[in-house]
Each structure stands twice: as structure tokens, then as C-alpha cells.
Coordinates of N, CA and C in Angstrom, one line a residue:
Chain A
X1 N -60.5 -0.8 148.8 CA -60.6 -1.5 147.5 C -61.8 -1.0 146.7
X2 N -61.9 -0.5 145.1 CA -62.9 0.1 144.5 C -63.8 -0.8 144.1
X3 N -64.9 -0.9 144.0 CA -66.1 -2.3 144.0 C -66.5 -1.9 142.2
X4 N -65.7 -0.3 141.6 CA -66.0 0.0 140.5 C -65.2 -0.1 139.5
X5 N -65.0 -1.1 138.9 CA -63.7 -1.3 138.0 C -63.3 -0.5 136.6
X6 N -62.7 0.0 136.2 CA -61.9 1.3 135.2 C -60.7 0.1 134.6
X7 N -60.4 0.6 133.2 CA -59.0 0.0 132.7 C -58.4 0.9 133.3
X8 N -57.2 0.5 133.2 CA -56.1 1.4 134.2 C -55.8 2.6 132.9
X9 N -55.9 2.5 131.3 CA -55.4 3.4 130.7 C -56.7 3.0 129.3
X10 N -56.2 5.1 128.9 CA -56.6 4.8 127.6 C -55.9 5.9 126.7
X11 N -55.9 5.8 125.4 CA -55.2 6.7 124.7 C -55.8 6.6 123.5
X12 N -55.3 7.8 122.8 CA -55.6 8.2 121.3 C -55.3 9.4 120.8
X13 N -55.7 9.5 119.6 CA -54.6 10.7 118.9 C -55.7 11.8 118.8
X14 N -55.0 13.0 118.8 CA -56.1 14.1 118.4 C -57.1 13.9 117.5
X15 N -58.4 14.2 117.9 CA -59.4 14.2 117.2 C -60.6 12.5 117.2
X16 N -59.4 11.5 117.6 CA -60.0 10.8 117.7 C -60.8 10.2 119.2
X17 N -61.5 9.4 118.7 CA -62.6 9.0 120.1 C -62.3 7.9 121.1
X18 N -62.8 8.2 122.0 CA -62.1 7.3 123.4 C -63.4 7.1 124.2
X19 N -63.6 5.6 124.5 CA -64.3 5.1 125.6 C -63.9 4.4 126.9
X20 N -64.1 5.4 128.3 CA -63.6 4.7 129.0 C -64.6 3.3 129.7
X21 N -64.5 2.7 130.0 CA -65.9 1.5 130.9 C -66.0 1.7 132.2
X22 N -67.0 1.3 132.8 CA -66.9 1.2 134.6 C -68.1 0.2 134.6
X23 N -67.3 -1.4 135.3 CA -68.0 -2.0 135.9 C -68.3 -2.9 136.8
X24 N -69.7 -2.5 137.6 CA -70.1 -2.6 138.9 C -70.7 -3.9 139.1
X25 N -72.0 -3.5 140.1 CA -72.5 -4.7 140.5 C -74.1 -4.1 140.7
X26 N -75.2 -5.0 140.9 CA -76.9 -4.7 141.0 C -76.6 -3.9 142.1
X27 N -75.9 -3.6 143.0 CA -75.5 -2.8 144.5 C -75.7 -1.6 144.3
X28 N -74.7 -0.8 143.2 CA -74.0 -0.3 142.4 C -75.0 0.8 141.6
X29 N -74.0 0.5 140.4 CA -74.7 1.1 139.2 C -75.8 0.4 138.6
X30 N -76.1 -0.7 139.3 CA -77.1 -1.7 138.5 C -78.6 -1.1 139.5
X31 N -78.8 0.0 140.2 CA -79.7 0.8 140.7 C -79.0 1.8 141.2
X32 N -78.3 2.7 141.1 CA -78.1 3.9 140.9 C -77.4 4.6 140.1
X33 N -77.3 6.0 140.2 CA -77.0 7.0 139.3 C -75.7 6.5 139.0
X34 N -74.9 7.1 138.3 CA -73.7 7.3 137.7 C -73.2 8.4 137.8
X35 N -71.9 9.0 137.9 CA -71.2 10.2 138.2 C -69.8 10.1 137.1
X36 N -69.5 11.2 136.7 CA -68.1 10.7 136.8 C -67.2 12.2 136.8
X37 N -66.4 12.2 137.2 CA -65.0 12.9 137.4 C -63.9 12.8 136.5
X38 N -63.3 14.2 136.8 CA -62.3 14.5 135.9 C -61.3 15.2 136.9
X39 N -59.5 14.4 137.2 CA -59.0 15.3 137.7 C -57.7 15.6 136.6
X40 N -56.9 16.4 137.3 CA -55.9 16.9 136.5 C -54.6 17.0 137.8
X41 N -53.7 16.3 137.4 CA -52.7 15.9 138.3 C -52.2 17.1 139.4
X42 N -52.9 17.0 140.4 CA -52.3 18.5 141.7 C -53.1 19.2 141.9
X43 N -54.8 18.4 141.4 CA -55.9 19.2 141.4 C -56.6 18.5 142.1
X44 N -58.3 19.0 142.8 CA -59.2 18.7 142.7 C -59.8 18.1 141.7
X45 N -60.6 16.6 141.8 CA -61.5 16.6 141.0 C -62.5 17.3 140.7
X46 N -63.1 17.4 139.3 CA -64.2 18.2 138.8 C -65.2 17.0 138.0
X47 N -66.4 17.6 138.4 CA -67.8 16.7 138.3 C -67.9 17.3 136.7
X48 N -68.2 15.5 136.1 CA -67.8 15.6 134.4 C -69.3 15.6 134.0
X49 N -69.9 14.6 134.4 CA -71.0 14.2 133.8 C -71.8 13.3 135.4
X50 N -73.0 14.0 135.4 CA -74.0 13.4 136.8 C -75.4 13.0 135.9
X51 N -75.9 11.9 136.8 CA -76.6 11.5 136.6 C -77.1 10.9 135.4
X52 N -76.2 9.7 135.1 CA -75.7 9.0 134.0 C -74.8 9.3 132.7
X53 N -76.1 10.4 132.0 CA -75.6 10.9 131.1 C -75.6 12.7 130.8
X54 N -75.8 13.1 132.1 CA -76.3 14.5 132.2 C -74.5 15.4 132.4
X55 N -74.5 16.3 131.4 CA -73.3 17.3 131.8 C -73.7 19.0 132.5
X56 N -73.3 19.0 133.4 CA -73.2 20.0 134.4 C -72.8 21.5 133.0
X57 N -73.3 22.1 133.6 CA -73.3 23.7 132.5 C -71.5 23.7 132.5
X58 N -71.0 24.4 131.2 CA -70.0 24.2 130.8 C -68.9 23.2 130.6
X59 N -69.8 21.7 130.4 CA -68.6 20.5 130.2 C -68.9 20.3 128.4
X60 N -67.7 20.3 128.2 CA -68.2 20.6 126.3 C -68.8 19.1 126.1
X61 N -69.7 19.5 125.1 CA -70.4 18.2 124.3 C -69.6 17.1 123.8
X62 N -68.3 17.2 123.6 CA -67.6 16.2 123.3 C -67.8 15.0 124.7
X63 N -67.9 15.6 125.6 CA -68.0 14.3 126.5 C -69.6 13.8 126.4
X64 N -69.5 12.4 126.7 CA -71.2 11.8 127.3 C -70.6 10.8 127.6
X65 N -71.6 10.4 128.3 CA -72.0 9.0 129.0 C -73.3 8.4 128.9
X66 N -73.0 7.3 129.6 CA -74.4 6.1 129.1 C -74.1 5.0 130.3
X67 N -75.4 4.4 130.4 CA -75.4 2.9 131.5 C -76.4 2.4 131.0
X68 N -75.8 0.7 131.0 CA -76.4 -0.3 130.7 C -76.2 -1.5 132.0
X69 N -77.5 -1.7 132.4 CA -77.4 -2.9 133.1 C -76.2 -2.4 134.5
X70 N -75.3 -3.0 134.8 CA -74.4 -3.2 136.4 C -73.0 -2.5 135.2
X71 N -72.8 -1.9 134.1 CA -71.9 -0.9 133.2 C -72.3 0.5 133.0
X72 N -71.2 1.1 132.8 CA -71.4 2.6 132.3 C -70.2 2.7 131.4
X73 N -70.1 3.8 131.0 CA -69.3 4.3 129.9 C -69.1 5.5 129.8
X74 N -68.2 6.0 129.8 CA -68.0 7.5 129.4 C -67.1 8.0 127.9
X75 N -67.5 8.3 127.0 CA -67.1 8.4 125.6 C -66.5 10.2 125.2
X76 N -65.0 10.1 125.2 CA -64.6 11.8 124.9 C -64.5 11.5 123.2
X77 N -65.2 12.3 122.4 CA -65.6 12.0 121.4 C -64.4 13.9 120.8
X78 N -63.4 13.6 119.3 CA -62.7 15.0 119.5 C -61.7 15.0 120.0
X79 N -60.7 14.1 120.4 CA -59.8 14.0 121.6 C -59.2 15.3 121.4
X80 N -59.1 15.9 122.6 CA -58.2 17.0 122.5 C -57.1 16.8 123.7
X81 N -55.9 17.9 123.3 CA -54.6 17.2 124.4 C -55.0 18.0 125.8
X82 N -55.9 18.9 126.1 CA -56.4 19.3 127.4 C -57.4 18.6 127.8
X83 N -57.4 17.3 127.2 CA -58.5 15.9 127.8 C -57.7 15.1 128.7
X84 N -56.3 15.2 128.8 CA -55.0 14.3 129.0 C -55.6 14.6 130.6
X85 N -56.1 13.7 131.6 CA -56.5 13.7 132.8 C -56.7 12.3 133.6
X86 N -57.0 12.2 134.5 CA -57.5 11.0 135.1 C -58.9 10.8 135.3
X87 N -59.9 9.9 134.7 CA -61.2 9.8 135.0 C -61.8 8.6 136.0
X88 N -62.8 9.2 136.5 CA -63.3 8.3 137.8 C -65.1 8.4 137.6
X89 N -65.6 7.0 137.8 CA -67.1 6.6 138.1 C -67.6 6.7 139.1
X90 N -68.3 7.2 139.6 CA -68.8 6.7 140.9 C -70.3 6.6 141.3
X91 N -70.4 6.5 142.6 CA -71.7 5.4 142.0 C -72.3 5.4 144.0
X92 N -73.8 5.3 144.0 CA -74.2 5.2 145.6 C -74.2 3.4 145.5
X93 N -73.8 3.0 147.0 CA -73.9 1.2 146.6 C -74.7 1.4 147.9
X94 N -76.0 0.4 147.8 CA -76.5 0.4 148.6 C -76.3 -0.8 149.5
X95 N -75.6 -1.5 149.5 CA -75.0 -2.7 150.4 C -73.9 -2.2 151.3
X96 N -72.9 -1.5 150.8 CA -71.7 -0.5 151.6 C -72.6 0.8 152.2
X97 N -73.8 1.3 151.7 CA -74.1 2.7 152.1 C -73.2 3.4 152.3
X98 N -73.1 3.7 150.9 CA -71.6 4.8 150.8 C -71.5 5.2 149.2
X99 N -71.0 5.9 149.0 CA -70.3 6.0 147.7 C -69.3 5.0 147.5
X100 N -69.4 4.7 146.3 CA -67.7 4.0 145.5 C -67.6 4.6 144.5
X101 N -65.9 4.8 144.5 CA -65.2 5.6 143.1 C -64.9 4.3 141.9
X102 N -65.1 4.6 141.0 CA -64.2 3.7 139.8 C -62.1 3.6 140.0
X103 N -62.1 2.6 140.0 CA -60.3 2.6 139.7 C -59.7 3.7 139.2
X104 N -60.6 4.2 138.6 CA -59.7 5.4 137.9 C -59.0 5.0 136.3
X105 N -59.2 5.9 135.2 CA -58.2 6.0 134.1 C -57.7 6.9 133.4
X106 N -56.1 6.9 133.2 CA -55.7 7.9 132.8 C -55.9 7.9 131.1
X107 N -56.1 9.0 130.4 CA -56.3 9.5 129.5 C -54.9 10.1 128.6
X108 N -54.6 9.1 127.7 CA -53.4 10.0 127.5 C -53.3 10.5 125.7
X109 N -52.9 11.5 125.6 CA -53.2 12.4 123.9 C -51.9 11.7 123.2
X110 N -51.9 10.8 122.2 CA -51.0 11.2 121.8 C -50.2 11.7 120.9
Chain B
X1 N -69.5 33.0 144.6 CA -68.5 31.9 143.7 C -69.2 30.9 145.1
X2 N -69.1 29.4 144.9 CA -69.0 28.7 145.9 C -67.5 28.3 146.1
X3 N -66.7 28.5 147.6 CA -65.5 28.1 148.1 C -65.9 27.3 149.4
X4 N -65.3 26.1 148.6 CA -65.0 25.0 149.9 C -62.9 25.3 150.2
X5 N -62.4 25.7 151.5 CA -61.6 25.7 152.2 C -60.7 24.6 153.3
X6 N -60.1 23.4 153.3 CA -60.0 22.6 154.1 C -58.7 23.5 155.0
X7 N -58.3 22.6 156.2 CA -57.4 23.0 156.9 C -57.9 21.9 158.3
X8 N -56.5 22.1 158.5 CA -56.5 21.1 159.7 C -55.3 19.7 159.8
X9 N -55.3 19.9 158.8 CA -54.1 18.5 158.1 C -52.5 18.8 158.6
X10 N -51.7 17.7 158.1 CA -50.7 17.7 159.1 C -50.1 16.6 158.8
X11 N -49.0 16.2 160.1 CA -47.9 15.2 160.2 C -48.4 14.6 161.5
X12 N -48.7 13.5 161.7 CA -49.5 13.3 163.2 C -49.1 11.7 163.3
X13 N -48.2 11.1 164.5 CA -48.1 9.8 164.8 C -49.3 8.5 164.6
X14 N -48.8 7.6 164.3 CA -50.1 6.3 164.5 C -50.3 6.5 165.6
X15 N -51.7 5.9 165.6 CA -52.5 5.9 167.0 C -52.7 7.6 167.3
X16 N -52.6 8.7 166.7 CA -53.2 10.2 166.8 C -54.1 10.3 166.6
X17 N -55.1 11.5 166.6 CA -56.0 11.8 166.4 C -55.4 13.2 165.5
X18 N -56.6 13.8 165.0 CA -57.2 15.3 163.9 C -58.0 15.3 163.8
X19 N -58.0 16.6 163.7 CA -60.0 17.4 163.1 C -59.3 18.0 161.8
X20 N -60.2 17.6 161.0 CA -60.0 18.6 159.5 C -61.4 19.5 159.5
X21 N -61.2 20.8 159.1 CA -62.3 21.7 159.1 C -63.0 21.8 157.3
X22 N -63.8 22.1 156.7 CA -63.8 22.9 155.7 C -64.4 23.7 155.8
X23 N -64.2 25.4 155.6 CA -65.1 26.5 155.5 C -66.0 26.3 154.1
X24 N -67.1 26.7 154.4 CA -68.0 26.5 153.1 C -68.2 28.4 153.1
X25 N -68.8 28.8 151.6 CA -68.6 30.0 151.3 C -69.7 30.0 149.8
X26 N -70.2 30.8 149.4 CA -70.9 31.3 148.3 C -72.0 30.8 147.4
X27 N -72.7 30.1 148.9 CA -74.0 29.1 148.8 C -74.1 28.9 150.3
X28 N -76.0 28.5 150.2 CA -76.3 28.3 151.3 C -75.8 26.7 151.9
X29 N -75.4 26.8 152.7 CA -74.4 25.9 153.4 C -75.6 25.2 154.0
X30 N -76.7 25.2 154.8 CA -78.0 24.0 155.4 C -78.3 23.8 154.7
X31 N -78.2 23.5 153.6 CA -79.7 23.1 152.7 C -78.3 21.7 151.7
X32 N -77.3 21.9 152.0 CA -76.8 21.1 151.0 C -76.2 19.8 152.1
X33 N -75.7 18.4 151.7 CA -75.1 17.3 152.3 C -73.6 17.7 151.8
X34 N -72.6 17.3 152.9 CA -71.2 17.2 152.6 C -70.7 16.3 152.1
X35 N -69.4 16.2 151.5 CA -68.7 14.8 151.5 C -67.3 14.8 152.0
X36 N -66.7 14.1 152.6 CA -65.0 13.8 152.5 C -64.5 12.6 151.4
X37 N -64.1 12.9 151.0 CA -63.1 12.1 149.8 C -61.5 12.4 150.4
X38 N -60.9 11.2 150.1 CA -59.1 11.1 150.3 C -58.8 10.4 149.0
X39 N -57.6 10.6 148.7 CA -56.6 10.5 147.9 C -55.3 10.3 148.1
X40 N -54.7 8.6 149.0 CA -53.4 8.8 148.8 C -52.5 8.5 147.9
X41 N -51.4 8.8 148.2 CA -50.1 9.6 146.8 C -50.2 8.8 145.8
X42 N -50.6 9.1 145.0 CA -50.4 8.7 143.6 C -51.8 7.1 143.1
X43 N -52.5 7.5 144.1 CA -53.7 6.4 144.2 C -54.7 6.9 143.5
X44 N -56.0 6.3 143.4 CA -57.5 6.7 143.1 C -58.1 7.3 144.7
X45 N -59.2 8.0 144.0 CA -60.3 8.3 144.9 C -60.6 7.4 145.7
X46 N -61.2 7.6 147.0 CA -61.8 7.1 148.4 C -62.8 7.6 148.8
X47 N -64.2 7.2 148.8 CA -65.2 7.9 149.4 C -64.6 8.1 150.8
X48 N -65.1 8.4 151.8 CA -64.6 8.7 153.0 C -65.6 8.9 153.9
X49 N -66.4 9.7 154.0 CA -68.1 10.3 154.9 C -68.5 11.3 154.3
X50 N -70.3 10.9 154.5 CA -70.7 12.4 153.9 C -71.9 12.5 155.0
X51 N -72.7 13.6 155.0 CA -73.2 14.1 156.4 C -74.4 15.3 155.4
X52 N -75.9 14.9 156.0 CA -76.9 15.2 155.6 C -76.6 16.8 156.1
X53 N -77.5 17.7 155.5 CA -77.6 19.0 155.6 C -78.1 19.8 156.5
X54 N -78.7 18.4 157.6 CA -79.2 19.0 158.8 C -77.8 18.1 159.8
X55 N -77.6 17.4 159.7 CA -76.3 16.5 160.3 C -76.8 15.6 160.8
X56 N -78.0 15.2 160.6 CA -78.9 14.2 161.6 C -78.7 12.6 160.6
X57 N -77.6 13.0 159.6 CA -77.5 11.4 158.8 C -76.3 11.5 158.4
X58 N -75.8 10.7 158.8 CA -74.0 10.4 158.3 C -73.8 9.1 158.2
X59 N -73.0 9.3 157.3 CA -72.4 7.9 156.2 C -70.8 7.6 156.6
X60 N -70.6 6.3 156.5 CA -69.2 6.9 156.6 C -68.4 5.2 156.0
X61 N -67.2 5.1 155.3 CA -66.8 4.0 154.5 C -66.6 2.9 155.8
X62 N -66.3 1.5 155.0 CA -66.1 0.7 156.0 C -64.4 1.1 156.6
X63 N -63.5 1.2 156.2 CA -62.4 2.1 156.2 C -62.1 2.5 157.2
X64 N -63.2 3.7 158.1 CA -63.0 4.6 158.9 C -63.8 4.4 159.7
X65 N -65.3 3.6 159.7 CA -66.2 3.6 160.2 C -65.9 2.8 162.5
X66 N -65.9 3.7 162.8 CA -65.5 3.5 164.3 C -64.0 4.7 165.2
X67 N -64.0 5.0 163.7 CA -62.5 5.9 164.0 C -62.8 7.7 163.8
X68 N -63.6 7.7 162.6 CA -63.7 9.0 162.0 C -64.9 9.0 162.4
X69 N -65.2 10.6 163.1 CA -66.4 11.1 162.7 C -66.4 12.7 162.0
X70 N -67.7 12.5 161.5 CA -68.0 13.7 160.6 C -69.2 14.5 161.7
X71 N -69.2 15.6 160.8 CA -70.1 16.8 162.1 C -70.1 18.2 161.1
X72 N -71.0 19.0 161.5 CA -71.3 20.3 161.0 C -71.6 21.3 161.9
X73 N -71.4 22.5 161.6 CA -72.2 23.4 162.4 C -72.4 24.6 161.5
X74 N -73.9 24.4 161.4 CA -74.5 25.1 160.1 C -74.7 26.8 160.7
X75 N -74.6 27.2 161.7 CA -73.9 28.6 162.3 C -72.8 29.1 161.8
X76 N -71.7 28.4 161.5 CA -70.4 28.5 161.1 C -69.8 28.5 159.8
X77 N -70.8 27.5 158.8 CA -70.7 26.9 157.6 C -69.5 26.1 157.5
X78 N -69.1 25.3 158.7 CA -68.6 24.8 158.3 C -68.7 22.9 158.5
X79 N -68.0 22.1 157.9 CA -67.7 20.6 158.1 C -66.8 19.8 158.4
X80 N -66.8 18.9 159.7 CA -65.8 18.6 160.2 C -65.8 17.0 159.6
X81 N -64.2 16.8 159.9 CA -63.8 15.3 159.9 C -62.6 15.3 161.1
X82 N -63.8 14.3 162.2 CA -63.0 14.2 163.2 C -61.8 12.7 163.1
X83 N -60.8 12.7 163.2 CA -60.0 11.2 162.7 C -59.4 11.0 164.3
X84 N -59.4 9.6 164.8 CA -58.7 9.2 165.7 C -58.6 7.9 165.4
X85 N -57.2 7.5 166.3 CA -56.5 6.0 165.8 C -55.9 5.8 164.4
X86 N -55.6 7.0 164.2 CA -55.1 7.0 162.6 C -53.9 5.8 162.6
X87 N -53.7 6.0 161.2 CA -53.2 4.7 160.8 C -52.3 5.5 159.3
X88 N -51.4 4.5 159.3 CA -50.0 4.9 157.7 C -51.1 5.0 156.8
X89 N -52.3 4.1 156.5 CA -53.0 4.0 155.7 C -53.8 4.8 155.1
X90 N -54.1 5.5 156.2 CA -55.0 7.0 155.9 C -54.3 8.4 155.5
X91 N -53.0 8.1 155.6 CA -52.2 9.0 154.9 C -52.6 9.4 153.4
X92 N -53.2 10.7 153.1 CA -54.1 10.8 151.8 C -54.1 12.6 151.9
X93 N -54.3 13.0 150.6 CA -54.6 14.4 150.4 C -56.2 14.1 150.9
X94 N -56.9 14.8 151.9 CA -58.2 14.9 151.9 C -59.4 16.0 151.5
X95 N -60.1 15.9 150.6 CA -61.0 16.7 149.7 C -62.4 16.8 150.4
X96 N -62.8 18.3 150.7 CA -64.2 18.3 151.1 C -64.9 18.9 149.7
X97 N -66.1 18.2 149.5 CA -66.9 18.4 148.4 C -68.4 18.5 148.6
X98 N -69.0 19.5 147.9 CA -70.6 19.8 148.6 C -71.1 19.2 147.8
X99 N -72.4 18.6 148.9 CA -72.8 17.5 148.2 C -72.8 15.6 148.2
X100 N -73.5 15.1 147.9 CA -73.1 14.1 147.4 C -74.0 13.0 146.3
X101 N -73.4 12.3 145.7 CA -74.1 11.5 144.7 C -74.7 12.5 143.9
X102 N -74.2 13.0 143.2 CA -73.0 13.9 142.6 C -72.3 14.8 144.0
X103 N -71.0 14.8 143.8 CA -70.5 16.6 144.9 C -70.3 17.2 143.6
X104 N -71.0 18.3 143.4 CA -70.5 19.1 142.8 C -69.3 20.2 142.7
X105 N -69.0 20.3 143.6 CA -68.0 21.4 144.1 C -67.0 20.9 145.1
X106 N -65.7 21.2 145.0 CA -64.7 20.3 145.6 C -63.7 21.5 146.1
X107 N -63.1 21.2 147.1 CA -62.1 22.2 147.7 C -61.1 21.5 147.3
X108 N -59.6 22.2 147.6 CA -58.2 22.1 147.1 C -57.8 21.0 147.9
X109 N -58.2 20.6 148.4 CA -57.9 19.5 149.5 C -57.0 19.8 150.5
X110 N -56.4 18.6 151.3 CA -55.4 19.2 152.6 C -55.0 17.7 152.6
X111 N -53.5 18.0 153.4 CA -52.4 16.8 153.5 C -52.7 16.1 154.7
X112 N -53.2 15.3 155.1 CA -52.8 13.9 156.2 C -51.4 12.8 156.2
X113 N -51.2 13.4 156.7 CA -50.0 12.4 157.1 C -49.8 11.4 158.1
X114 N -49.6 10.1 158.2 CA -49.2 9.4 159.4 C -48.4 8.8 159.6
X115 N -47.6 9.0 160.3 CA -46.1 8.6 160.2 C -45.2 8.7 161.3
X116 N -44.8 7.8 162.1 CA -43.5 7.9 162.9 C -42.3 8.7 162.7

């Protein structure tokens, strides 16, 4: 069971902007980093944005992220139809000593 | 390039055991922590275990914790997940990823299956 909660969906039309949410607990993201993931159905995930709001060399500027408090956010700003994927938060919990993933949300272009 | 490689996966009864391997490739393999992540069909992500870069610290979900062990052998470059007492439930595509809190780098994953 994910201790990191995601809407199950989000959509919007080319060009326009999308915010997904993820939220946790003081365990959580309310003292540690933020991650988040990008997969693509039959794939590996790929690391979108680490360390809250940091993107890894070649993830286009249209993506960012941000955390507030026991929340985070990840905002694809430009929607484009090769954005159409599943996105995941995750997060060190220091109560589980472990990682937790977000529920996960699908991204859909329309 | 860095390649993570799993293998080991399968069709295996309840109450079985498995070792899943991943070959690590095109980075120094001691100096980094591993992770296992699972994924079953049509689910979200599972943290699963991850395992310091010397192997002297391992983590592992409440989930698996008594069943699975994780292990390395930094001679080899590779990362094990050892599974016994499997269960329908662990039935999951399993992903080894270098690293953790971020993994940066993720292998293609591999099939677990458990099933009668």
C-alpha cells in the first residue's frame, strides 16, 4: 500500500499545462528529498526530476517540480503528446526505512 | 553506457524460492547502492530492497522483509535478490535500478511469476 498519494489521472490538450500532486506525511516528504519518475507502458521507469526540483541532464525544461510542507508537485508546463505516460513520487520514509512510490498518474494528451 | 541486466525470473510455485541476478556494466559498480523495485500487472511501483555499495547495509520493504534477501558481489558487478516463500502477491515485473533516493538508472526489468 503507497503511504504517497497521486490522483489517479490527469489530462489536457496540447500546449497546455498540467499539475500532478503527491501527498505524504512528516515521515516522508515532510523531511526528505523528492524524486519523481516517468514510465512509458512496457518500459522501465526513467528518473524525471531528483531532488525536489532538480532535472537530471536532458529532461526538457518544460518539466519542474516543487515541495511544500508533507506535498510536492510536479508541473509539465507545453503539454506535448510524447508526455502521454505514467508519473510516480517517491520519497525516503524514515519510519518504514525504505523508499515509498506515489500511486502513480497517468498523463493523458488530448 | 551504464547497463543494468536482470535475469533469473520465471514461473515458480507458492511457497518457492528464486534468485534474480542483475549484471551491472558501464560504471563503477562499489562505489554505488542498489535498488529492487517490482511492478505487478498493470499496478504502481513497489520499493522492494536496496543494498549499500559495500553490502554492509540493506533495506528491505515491510512486504518481503523475512523472505527476501538482497546481496552483491562487487568482484562480479553484480546484485542479487534472493526470494523464498514466495507468494501470488509478489507476482510483479522486477526492476534493478543503481542507486537509491534517486536510482538513476533502471534495467528492463524481469518476470516473477507465482502460481500453481
Amino acid at each position: 500500500q503507497s503511504v504517497l498519494t497521486q490522483p489517479p489521472s490527469a489530462s489536457g490538450t496540447p500546449g497546455q499545462s498540467v499539475t500532478i500532486s503527491c501527498s505524504g506525511s512528516a515521515s516522508n516528504i515532510g523531511s526528505n528529498i523528492v524524486n519523481w519518475y516517468q514510465q512509458f507502458p512496457g518500459t522501465a521507469p526513467k528518473l524525471l526530476i531528483k531532488n525536489d526540483d532538480q532535472r537530471p541532464p536532458g529532461v526538457p525544461e518544460r518539466f519542474s517540480a516543487s515541495k511544500t510542507g508533507t506535498s510536492a508537485s510536479l508541473a509539465i508546463s507545453g503539454l506535448q503528446s510524447e508526455d502521454e505516460a505514467d508519473y510516480y513520487c517517491a520519497a525516503w520514509d524514515y519510519r518504514l526505512n525504505g523508499d515509498v512510490f506515489g500511486t502513480g498518474t497517468k498523463v493523458t494528451v488530448l | 553506457e551504464v547497463q543494468l541486466v536482470e535475469s533469473g525470473g520465471g514461473l515458480v510455485q507458492p511457497g518457492g524460492s528464486l534468485r534474480l541476478s542483475c549484471a551491472a556494466s558501464g560504471f563503477t559498480f562499489r562505489i554505488y547502492a542498489m535498488t529492487w523495485v517490482r511492478q505487478a500487472p498493470g499496478k504502481g511501483l513497489e520499493w522492494v530492497s536496496a543494498i549499500s555499495g559495500t553490502g554492509f547495509t540493506t533495506y528491505y520493504a515491510d512486504s518481503v522483509k523475512g523472505r527476501f534477501t538482497i546481496s552483491r558481489d562487487n568482484s562480479n558487478n553484480t546484485v542479487y535478490l534472493e526470494m523464498n516463500s514466495l507468494r501470488a502477491g509478489d507476482t510483479a515485473l522486477y526492476f534493478c535500478a543503481r542507486d537509491r533516493n534517486p536510482s538513476d538508472h533502471w534495467g528492463q526489468g524481469i518476470l516473477v511469476t507465482v502460481s500453481s
